[in-house]
Short mmCIF file of C-alpha atoms in Angstrom, two decimals:
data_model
loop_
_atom_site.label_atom_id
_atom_site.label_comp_id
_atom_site.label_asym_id
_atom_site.label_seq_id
_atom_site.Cartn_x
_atom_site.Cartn_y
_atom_site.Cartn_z
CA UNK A 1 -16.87 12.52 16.38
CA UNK A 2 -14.16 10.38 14.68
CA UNK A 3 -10.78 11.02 12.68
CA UNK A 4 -10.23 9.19 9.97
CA UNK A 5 -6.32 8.87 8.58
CA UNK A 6 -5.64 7.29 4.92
CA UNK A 7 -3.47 8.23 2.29
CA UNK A 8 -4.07 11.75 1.06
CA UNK A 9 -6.69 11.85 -2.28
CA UNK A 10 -3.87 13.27 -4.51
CA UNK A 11 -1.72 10.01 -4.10
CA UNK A 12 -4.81 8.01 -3.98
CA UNK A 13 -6.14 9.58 -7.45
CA UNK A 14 -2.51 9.76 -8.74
CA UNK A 15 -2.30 5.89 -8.33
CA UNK A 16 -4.70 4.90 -9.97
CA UNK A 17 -3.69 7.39 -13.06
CA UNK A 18 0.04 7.26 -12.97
CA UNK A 19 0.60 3.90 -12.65
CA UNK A 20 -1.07 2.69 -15.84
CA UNK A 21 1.06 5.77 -17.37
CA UNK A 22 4.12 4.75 -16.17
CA UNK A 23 3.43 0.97 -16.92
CA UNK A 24 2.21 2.35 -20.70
CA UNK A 25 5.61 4.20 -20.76
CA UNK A 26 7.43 1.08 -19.63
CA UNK A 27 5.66 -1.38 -22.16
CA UNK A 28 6.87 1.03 -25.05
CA UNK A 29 10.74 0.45 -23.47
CA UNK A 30 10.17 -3.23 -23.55
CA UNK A 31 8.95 -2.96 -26.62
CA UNK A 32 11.81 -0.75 -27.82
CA UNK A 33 14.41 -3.71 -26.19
CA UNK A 34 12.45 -6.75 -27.39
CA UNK A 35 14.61 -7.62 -30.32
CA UNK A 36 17.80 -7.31 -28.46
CA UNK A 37 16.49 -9.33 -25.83
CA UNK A 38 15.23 -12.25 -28.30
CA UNK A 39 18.63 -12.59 -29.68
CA UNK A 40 20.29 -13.42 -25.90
CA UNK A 41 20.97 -16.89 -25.36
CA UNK A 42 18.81 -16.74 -22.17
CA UNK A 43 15.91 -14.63 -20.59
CA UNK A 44 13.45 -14.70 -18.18
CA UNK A 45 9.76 -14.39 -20.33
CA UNK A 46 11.97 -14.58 -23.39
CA UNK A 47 9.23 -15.79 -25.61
CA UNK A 48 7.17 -12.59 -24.97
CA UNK A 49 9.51 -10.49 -26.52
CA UNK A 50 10.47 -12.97 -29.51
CA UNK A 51 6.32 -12.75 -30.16
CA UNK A 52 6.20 -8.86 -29.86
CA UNK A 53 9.11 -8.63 -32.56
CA UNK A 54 7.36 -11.03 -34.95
CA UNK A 55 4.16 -8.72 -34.60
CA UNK A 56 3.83 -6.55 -37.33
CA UNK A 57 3.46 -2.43 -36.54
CA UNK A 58 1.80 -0.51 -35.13
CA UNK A 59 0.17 -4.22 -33.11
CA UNK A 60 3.68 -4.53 -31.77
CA UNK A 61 3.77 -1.56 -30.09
CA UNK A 62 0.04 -1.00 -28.93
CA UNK A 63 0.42 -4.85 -27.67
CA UNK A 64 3.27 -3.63 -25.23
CA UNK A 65 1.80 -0.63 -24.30
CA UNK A 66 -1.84 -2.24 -23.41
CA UNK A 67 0.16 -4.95 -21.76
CA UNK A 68 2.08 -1.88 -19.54
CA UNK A 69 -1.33 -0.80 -18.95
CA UNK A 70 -2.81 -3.71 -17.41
CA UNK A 71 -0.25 -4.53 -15.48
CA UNK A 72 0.27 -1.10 -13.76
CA UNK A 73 -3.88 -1.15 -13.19
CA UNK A 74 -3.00 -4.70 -11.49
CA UNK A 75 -0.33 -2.66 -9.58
CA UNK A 76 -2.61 0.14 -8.56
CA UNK A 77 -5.63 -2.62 -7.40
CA UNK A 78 -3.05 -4.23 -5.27
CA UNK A 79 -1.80 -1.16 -4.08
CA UNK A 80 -5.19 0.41 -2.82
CA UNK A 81 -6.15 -3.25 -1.61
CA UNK A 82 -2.95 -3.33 0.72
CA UNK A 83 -3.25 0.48 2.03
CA UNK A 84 -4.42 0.74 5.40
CA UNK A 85 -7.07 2.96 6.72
CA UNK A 86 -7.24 4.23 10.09
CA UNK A 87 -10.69 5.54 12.15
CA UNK A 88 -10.30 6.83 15.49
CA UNK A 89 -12.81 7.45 18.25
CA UNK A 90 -13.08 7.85 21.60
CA UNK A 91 -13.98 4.88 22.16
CA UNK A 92 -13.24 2.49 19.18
CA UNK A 93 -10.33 2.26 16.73
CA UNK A 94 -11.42 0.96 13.23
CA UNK A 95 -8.47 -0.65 10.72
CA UNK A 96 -9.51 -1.75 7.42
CA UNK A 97 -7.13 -3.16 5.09
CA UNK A 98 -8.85 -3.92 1.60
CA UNK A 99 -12.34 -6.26 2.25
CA UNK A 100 -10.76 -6.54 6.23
CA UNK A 101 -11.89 -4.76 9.03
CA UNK A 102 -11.07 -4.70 12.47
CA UNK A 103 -12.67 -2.86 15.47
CA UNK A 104 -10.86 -2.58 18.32
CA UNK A 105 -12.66 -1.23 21.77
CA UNK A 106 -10.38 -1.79 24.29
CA UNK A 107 -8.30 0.24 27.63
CA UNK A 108 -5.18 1.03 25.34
CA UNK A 109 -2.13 1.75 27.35
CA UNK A 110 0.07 2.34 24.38
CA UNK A 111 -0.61 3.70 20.69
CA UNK A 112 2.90 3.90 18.97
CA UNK A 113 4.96 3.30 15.45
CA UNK A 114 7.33 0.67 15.46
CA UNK A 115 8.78 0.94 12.51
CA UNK A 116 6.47 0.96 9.57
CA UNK A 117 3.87 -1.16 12.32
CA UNK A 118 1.35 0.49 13.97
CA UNK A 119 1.13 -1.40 17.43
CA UNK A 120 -1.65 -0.73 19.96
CA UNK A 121 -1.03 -2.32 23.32
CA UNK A 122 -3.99 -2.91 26.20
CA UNK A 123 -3.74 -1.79 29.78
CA UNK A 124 -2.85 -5.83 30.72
CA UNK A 125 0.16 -5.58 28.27
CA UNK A 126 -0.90 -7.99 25.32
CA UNK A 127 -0.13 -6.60 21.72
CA UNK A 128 -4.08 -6.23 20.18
CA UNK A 129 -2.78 -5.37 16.72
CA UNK A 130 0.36 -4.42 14.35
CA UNK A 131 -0.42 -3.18 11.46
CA UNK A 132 1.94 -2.31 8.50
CA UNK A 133 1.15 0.92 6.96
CA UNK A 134 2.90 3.92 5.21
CA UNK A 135 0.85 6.24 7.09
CA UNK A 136 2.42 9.52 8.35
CA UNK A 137 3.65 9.46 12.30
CA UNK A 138 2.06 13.38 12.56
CA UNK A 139 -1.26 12.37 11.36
CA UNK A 140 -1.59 9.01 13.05
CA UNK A 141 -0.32 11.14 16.88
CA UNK A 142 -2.94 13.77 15.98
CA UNK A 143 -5.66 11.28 15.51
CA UNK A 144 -4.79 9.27 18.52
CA UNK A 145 -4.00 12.13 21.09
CA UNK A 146 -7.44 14.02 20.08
CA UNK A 147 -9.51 11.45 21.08
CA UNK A 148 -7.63 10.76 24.45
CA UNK A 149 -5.32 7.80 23.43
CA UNK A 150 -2.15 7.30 24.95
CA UNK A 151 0.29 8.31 21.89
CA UNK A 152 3.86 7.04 22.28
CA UNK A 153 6.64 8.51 20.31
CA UNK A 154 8.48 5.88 20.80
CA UNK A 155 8.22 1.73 20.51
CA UNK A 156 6.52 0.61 23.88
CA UNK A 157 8.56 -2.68 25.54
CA UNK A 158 7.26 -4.72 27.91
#
């Protein structure tokens, strides 16, 4: 029997769509600012925008929306590489981070958030991981306590 905690499928799925949406919607906006932005005296990437107001319409605009959309697909590949993924058993604990995973069968004394970390300490004391992840205190207690690991609510010091 294991328990597996990740992000929940709705944010996972919504990534992945609203992202690219959102970086669509802001590639119209830059798009909609380029000329103003071409006329400053400075800017970072200013040559971007001077191109996208020499392009002639519609290009213009389906070059800065296609451009939003890339970039928020790079955004939502980064963002599903970096998310953490947590398996718990009673006797292993399984992290994988993107193409990284870690198995961890050890005499835990302490399970605990520190933080945004999640820290699991051995019996002897030493610190056998810390973790960042955005994974929900409840879900990662649950997980821990069901299969007989010593849950802390609180950071451990030793």
């Amino acid at each position: 029997m294991e328990t597996t905690v990740d992000e929940p499928s709705w944010l996972r799925t919504g990534s992945w769509v609203g992202c690219p949406l959102i970086g669509g919607a802001l590639g119209v906006g830059v798009w909609a600012i380029a000329a103003w932005v071409g006329d400053l005296p400075a800017f970072p990437f200013q040559g971007v925008f001077k191109v996208l107001t020499k392009l002639p319409q519609p290009w213009a605009t389906l070059a800065a929306v296609a451009g939003g959309l890339v970039l928020g697909l790079a955004f939502a590949a980064i963002w599903a590489h970096e998310r953490l993924v947590v398996t718990v058993t009673p006797t292993r604990v399984t992290l994988v981070r993107g193409d990284k995973t870690r198995r961890i069968e050890a005499n835990l004394e302490a399970v605990y958030l520190d933080g945004k970390e999640l820290v699991l300490r051995t019996t002897d004391g030493r610190e056998i991981a810390r973790e960042k992840t955005d994974l929900g205190r409840p879900e990662l207690a649950s997980a821990f306590a069901e299969h007989g690991y010593p849950w802390q609510d609180e950071p451990v010091e030793r």
